[in-house]
Coordinates of C-alpha atoms and ligand atoms in Angstrom, one line a residue:
X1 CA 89.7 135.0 64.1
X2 CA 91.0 133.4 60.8
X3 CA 91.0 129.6 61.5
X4 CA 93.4 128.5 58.9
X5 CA 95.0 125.1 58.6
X6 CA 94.0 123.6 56.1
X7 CA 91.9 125.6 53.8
X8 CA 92.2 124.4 50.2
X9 CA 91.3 123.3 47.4
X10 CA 91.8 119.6 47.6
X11 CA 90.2 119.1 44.0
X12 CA 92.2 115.5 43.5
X13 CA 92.5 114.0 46.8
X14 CA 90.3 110.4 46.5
X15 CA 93.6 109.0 45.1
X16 CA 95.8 108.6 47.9
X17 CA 98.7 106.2 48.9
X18 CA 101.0 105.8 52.1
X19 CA 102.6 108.6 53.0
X20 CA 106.5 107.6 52.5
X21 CA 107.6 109.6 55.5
X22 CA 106.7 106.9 57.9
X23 CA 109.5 104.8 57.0
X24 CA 111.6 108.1 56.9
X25 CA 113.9 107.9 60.5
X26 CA 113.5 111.2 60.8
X27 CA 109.1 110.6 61.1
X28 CA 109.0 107.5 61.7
X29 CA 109.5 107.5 65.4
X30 CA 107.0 110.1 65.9
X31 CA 103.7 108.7 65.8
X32 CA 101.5 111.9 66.5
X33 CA 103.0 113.9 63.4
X34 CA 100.9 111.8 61.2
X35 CA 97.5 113.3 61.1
X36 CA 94.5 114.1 59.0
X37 CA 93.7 116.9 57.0
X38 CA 94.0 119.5 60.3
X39 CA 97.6 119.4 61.1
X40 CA 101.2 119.0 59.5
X41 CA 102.0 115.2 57.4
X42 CA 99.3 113.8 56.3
X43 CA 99.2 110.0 56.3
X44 CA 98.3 110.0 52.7
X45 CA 100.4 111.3 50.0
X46 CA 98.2 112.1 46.4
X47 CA 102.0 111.5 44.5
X48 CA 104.1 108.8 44.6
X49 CA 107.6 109.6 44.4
X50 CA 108.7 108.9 40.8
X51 CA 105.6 110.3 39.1
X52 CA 106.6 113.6 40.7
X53 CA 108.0 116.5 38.0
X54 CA 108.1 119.3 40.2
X55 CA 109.3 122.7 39.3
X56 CA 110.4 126.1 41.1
X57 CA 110.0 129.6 39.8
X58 CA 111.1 132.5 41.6
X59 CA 109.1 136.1 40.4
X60 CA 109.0 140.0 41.5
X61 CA 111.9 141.7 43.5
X62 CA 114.4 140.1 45.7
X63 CA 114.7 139.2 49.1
X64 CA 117.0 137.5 51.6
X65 CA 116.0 133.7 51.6
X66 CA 115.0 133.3 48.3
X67 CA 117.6 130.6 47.7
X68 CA 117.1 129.1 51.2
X69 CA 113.4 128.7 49.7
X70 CA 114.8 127.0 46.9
X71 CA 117.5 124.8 48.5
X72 CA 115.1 123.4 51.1
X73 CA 112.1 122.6 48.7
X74 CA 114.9 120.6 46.6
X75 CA 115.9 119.0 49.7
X76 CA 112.3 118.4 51.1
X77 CA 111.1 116.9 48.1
X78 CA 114.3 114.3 47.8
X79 CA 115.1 113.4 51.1
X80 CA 111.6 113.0 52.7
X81 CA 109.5 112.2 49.3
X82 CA 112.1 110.6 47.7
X83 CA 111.4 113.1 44.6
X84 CA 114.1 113.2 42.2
X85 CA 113.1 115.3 39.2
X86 CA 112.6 119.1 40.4
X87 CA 113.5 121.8 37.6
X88 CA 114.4 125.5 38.0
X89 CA 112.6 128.2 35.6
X90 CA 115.0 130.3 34.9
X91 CA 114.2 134.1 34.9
X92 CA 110.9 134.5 36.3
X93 CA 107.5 133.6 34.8
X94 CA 109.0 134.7 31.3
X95 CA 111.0 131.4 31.7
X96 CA 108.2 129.3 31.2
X97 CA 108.5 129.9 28.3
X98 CA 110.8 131.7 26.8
X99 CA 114.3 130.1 28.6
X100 CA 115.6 127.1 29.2
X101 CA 115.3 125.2 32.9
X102 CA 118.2 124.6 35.2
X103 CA 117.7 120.5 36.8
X104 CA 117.7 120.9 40.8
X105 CA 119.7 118.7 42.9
X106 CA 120.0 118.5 46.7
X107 CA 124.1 118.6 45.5
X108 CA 123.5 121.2 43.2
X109 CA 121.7 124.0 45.6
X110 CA 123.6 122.4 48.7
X111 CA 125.2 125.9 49.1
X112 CA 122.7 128.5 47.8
X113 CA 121.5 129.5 51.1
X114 CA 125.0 131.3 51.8
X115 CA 124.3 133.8 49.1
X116 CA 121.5 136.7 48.3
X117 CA 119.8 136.6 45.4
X118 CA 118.3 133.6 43.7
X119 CA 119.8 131.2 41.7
X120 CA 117.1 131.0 39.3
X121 CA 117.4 134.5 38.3
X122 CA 113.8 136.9 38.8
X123 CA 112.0 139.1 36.5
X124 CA 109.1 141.2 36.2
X125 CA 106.1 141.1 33.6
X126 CA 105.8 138.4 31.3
X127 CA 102.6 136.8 32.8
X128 CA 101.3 134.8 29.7
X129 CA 99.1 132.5 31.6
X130 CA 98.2 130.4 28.6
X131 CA 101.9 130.2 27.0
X132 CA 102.7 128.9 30.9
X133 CA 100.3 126.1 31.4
X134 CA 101.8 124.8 27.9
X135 CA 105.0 124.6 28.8
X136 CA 103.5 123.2 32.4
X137 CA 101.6 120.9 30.4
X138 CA 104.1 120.1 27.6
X139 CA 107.3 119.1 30.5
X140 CA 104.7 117.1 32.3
X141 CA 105.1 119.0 35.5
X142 CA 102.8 118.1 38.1
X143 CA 103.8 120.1 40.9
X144 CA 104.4 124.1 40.6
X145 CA 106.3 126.1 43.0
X146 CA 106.1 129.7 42.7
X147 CA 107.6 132.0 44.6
X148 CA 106.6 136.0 44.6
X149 CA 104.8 138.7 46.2
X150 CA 101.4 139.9 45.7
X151 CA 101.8 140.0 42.4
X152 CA 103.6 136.6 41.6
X153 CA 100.5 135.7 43.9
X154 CA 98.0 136.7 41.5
X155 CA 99.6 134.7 38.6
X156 CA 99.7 131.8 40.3
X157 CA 96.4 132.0 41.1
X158 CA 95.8 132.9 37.0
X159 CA 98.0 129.5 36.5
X160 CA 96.2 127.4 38.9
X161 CA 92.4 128.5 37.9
X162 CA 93.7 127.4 33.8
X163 CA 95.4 124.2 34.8
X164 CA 91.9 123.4 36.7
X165 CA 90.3 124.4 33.8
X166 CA 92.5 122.1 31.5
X167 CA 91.8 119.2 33.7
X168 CA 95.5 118.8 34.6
X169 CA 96.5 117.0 37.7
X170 CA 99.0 119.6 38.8
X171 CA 99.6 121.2 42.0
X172 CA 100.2 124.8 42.4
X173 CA 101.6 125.7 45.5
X174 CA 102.4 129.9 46.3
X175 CA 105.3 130.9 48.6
X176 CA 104.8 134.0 49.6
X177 CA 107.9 136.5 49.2
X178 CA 108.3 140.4 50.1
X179 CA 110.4 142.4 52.0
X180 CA 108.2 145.1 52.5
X181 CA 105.9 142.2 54.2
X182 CA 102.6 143.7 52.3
X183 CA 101.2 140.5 52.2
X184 CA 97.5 139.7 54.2
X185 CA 96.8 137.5 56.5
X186 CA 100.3 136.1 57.2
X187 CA 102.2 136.9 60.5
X188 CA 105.1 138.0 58.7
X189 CA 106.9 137.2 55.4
X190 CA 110.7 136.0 55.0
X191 CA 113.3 138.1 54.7
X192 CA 111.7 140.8 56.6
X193 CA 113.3 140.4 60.1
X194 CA 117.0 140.4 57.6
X195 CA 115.9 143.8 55.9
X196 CA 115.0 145.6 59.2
X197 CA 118.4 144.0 60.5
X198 CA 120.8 145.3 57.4
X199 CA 118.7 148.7 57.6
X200 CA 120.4 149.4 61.4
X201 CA 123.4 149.5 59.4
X202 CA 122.3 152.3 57.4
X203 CA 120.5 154.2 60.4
X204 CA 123.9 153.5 63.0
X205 CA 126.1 155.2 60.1
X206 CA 123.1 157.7 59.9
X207 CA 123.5 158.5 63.5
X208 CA 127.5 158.1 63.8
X209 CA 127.7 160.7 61.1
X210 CA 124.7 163.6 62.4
X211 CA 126.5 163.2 66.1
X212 CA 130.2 163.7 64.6
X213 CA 128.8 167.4 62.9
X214 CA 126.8 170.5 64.3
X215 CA 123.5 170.2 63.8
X216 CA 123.7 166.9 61.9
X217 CA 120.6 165.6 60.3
X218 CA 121.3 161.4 59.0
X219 CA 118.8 160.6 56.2
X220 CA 118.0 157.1 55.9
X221 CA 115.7 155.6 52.8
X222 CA 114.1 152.0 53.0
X223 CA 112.4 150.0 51.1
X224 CA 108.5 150.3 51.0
X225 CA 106.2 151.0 48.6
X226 CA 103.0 151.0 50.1
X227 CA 103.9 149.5 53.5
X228 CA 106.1 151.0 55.7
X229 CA 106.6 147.9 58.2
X230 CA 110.3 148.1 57.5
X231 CA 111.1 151.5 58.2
X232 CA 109.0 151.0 61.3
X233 CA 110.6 147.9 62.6
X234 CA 113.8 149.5 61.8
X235 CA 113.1 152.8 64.0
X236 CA 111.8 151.0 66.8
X237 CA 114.6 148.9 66.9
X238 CA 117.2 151.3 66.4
X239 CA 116.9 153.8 69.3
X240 CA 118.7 156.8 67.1
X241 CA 115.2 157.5 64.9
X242 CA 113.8 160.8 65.7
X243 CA 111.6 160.7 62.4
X244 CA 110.0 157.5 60.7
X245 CA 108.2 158.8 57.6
X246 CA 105.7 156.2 56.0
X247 CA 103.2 155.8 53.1
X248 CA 100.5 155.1 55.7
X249 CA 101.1 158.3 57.5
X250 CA 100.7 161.7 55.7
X251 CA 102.9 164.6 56.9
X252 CA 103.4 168.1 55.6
X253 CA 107.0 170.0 55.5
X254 CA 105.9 173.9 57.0
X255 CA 104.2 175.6 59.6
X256 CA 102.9 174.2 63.2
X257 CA 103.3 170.2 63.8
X258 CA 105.1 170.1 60.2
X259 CA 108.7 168.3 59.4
X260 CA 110.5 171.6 59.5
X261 CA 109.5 172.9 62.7
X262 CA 110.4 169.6 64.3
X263 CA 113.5 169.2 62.9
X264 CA 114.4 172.5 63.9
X265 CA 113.0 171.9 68.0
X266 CA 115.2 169.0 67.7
X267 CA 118.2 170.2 66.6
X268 CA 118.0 172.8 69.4
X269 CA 117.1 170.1 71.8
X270 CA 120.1 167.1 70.9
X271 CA 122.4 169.2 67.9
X272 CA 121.6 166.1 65.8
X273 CA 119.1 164.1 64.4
X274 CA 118.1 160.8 62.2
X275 CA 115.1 160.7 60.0
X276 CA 113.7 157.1 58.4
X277 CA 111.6 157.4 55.1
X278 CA 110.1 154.5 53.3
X279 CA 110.5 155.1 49.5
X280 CA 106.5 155.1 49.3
X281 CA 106.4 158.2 51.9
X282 CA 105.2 161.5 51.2
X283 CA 104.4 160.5 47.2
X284 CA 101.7 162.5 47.2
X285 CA 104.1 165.7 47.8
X286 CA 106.4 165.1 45.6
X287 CA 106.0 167.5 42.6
X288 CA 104.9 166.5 38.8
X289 CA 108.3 167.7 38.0
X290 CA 110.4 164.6 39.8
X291 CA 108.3 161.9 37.2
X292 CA 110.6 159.8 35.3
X293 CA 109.9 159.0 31.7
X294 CA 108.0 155.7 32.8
X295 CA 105.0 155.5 35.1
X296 CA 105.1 151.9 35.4
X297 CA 107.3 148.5 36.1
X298 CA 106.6 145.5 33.7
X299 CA 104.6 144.2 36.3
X300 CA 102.2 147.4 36.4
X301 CA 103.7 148.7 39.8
X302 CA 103.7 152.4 40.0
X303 CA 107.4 154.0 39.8
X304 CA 108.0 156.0 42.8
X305 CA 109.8 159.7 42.6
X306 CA 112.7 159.6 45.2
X307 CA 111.2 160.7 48.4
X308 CA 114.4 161.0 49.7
X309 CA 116.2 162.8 48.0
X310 CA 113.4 165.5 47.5
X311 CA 113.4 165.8 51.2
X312 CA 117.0 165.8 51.6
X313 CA 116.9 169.1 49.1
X314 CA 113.5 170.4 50.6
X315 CA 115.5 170.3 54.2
X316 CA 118.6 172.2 52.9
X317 CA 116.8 174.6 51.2
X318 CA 114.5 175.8 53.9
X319 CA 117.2 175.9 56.8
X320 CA 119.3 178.0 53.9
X321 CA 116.7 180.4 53.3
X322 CA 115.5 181.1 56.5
X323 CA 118.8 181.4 57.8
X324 CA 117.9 180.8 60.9
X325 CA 120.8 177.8 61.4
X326 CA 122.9 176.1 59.4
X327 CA 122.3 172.2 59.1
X328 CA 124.2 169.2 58.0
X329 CA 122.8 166.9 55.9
X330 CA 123.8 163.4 55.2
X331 CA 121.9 161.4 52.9
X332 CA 122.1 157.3 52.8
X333 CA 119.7 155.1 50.6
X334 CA 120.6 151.5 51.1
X335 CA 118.0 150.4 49.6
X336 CA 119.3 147.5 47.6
X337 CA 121.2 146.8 50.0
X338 CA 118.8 145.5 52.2
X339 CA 117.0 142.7 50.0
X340 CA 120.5 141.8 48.2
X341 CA 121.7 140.1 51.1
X342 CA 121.4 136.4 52.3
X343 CA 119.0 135.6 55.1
X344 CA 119.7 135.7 58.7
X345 CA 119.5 132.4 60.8
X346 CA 115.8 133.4 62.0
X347 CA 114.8 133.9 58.3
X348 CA 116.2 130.7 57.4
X349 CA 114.4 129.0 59.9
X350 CA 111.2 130.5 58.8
X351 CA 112.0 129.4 55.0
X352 CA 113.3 126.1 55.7
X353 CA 109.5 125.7 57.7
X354 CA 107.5 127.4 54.9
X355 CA 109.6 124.8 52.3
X356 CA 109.1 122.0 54.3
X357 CA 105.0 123.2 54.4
X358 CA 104.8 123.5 50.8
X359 CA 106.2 120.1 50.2
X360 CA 104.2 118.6 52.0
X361 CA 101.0 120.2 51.0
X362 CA 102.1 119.5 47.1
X363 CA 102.5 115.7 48.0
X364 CA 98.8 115.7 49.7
X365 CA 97.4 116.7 46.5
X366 CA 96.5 120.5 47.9
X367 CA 96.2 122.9 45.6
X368 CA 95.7 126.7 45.0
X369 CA 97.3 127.5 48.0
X370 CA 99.8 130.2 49.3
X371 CA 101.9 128.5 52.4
X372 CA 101.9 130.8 55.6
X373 CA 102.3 131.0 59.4
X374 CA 98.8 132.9 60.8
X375 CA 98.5 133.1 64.5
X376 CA 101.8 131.1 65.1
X377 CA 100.2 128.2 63.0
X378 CA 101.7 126.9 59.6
X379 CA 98.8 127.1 57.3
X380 CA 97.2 126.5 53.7
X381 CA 95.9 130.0 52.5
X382 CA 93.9 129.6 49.4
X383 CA 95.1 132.4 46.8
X384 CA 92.0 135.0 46.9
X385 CA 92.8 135.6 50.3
X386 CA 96.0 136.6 49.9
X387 CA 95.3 138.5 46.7
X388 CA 92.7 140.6 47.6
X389 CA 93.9 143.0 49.5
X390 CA 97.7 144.5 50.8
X391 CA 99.0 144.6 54.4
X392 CA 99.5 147.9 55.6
X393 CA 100.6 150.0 58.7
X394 CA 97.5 151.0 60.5
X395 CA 98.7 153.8 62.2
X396 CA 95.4 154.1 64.7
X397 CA 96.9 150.7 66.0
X398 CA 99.1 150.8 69.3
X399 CA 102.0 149.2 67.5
X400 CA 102.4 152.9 65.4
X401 CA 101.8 154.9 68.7
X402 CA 104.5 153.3 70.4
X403 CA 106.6 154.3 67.5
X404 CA 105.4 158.1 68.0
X405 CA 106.1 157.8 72.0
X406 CA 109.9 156.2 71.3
X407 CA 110.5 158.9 68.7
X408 CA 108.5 161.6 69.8
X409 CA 107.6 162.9 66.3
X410 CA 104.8 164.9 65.7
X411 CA 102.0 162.3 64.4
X412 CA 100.9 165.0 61.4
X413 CA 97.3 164.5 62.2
X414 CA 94.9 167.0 63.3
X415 CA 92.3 166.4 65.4
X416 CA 89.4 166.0 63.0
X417 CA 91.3 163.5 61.4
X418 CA 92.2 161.3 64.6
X419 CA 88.1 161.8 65.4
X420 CA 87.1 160.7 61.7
X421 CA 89.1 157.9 61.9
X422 CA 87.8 156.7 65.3
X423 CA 84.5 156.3 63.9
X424 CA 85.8 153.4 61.5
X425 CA 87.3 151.5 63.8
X426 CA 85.9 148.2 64.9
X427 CA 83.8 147.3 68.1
X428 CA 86.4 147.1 71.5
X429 CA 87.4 143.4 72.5
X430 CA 85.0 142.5 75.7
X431 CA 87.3 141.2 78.3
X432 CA 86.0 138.6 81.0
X433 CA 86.5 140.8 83.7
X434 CA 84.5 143.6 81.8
X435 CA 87.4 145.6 81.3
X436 CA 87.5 146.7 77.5
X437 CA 90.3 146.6 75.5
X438 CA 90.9 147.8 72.1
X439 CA 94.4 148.0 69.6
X440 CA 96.2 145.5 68.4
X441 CA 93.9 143.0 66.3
X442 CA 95.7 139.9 67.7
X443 CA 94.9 140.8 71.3
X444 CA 92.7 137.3 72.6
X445 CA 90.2 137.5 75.2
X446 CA 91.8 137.5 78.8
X447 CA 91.1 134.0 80.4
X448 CA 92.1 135.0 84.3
Ligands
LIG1 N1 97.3 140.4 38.2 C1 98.3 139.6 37.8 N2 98.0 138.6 37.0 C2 98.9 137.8 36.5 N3 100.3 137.9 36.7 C3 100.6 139.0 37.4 C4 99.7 139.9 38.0 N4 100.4 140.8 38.7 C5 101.7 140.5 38.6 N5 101.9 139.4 37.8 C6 103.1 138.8 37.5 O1 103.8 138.4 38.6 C7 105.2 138.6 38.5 C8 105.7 139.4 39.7 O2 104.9 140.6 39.9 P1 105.6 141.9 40.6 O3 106.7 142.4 39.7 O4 104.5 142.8 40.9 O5 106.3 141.4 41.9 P2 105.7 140.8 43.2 O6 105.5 139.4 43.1 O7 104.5 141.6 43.7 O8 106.9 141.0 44.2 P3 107.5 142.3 44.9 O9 106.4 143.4 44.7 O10 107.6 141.9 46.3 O11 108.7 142.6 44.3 C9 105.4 139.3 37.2 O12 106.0 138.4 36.3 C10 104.0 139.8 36.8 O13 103.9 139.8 35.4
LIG2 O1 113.6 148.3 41.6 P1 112.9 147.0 41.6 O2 113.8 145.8 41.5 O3 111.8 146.9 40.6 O4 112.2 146.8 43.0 C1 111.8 147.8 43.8 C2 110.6 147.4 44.6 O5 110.7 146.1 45.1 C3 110.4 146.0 46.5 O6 111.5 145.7 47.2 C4 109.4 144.9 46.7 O7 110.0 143.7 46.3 C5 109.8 147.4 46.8 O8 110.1 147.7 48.1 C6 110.5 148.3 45.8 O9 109.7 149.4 45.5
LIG3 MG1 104.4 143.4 44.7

């Protein structure tokens, strides 16, 4: 198990002072939330309040509660630190140095949290570690905020490993940010649950429309470039999926246990059906000819071809040819649409926590850290481990067979692929009562 709270890099903490809180009203009455270095406040703060120069940067694509994030780290910092000084880098990385910042008020972002986006404005490339730690250097910041995916991840990391290497006295703190939640370790990232919520919206009008028609087939694309935890969420939670289609899982189009024969058994079977696809599904079928002009994002991420719509065509053009029945095909992709939105109230929740975790791990003097909840536990991740590798749908887990038993699609793998598989999976859990259990990775030994 990964026993997480706190590990850090606490390179400057022999300079401590009271922690403020405990004269907060708020704290103050609650003797036990002051603690050492294995729990939430500590006792001792490395800042005092008017030394801090904090500032937020917000990188990589959007996603619901990014100005939640914001709003309660400008909140945190003023009403429990007392911290007035907290600037907004406008535009991503890039702004580091190439914009001007935005001064962050609890007044001034008081609202934010009502609308999508983020305030600060986003942007992709433009990592110039060295040009970054100037302008760090050269504003007097002491505390960083930064918050991205994997990527943003990995330049904070970049940032944190020069500023140590500079000698600065800065604290870099990582808030971990993706909708297609494809970051390790952590339970779940924010914004997630409000992606998989907005997406029933595409999959109800999916369904509404493939029920109104004879042999209606609703296609829904999601968000999900290597992970396809959204599309799965979404199909389990919906009901009306027939077909979840996922980066993790390769499927083929003809012949036995293929997309078109299902389809087909389906139709027969219910006159309609809805299909799910996450945008990184299925890339691996899509022909040479569907490239666009660029392979690559600013950041270095792969450009997908549209799964979707290839399929969409592929489905029309086999039932036409075959002429066996004649299908109608409704194509949705609400893929912005999802991550545009603001946050639902259990996002916000889980924002306003990780805020409130940053803040407090800043004012301790922690730094090199990526904020998270791991087993239920709000916890200090040092960046490597959330940079080395990507979260992904393991589809020998239970959590994708449930998935196949609630929409009964054909799992596209042949035997010799379930048996090769088998062989890398890890040792079964040993239960007390010498029943052995294997699946999900956070099942715990069974006490009783
Ligand atoms: N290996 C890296 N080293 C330094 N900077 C990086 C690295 N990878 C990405 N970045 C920078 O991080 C920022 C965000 O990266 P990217 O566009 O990949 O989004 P992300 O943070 O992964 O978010 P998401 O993929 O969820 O949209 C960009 O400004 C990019 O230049
Ligand atoms: O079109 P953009 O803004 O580069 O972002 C698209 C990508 O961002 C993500 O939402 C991750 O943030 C992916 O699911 C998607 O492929
Ligand atoms: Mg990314």
């Amino acid at each position: 198990m990964f026993l997480t709270y706190p590990i850090t890099s606490p390179i400057f903490l022999f300079l401590t002072y009271p922690n403020p809180l405990q004269d907060n009203p708020a704290y103050s009455v609650v003797k036990q939330y002051f603690v050492h270095d294995d729990d939430t406040v500590p006792q001792k703060v490395y800042f005092e309040s008017d030394e801090v120069n904090a500032c937020i940067v917000t990188c990589g694509g959007l996603c619901p509660g990014l100005n939640t994030v914001i709003r309660e780290i400008v909140c945190g910092l003023n009403y429990m630190y007392g911290v007035k000084r907290v600037l907004g880098i406008d535009g991503g990385y890039r702004g580091f140095y190439a914009k001007n910042t935005i001064a962050l008020t609890p007044k001034s972002v008081n609202d934010i949290h009502k609308r999508g986006g983020t305030v600060l404005g986003t942007s992709r490339g433009g990592h110039d570690t060295s040009k970054i730690v100037d302008s760090i250097q050269d504003r007097g910041i002491n505390q960083v905020y930064i918050i991205g995916g994997d990527g943003t991840q990995k330049g904070a990391s970049v940032i944190f490993e020069e500023i140590r290497r500079r000698g600065l006295k800065v604290a870099v703190v990582g808030i971990p940010k993706t909708i297609d939640n494809d970051i390790p370790i952590i339970d779940k990232s924010f914004g997630f649950d409000t992606a998989v919520e907005e997406a029933q919206r595409a999959i109800n009008a999916a369904h509404v429309e493939s029920e109104s028609i004879e042999n209606g087939i609703g296609f829904v694309k999601l968000m999900g470039r290597y992970s396809g935890f959204i599309a799965m969420h979404a199909t389990l939670a919906s009901r009306d999926v027939d077909c979840c289609l996922i980066p993790e899982s390769p499927f083929y189009l003809e012949g036995p246990g293929g997309l078109f024969e299902y389809i087909e058994k389906r139709l027969k079977e219910n006159g309609h059906m809805v299909i799910v696809a996450a945008e990184g599904a299925g890339q691996e079928l899509l022909s040479d000819s569907m490239h666009s002009m660029a392979k690559e994002d600013a950041s270095g991420n792969k450009l997908l071809k549209d799964v979707g719509l290839w399929i969409s065509q592929k489905i029309k053009d086999h039932f036409a040819k075959q002429n066996r029945m004649t299908i109608n095909l409704k194509y949705i992709d609400p893929t912005y649409m999802i991550r545009a939105i603001p946050s639902i109230a259990s996002d916000n929740v889980y924002c306003t926590l990780l805020a409130q975790s940053s803040v407090h791990g800043a004012m301790a003097g922690y730094t090199g850290i990526t904020v998270g909840l791991v087993n239920g536990r709000h916890s200090y991740i040092p960046f490597h481990r959330i940079t080395e590798k990507r979260n992904k749908v393991v589809i020998t887990d239970r959590m994708w067979a449930r998935l196949l038993s609630s929409t009964n699609q054909p799992s596209f793998l042949s035997a010799k692929d379930v048996i090769e598989d088998k062989k890398e999976e890890e040792p079964p859990l040993q239960l007390l009562d010498d029943e052995v259990c294997s699946g999900d990775n956070n099942l715990v030994n069974k006490q009783n």
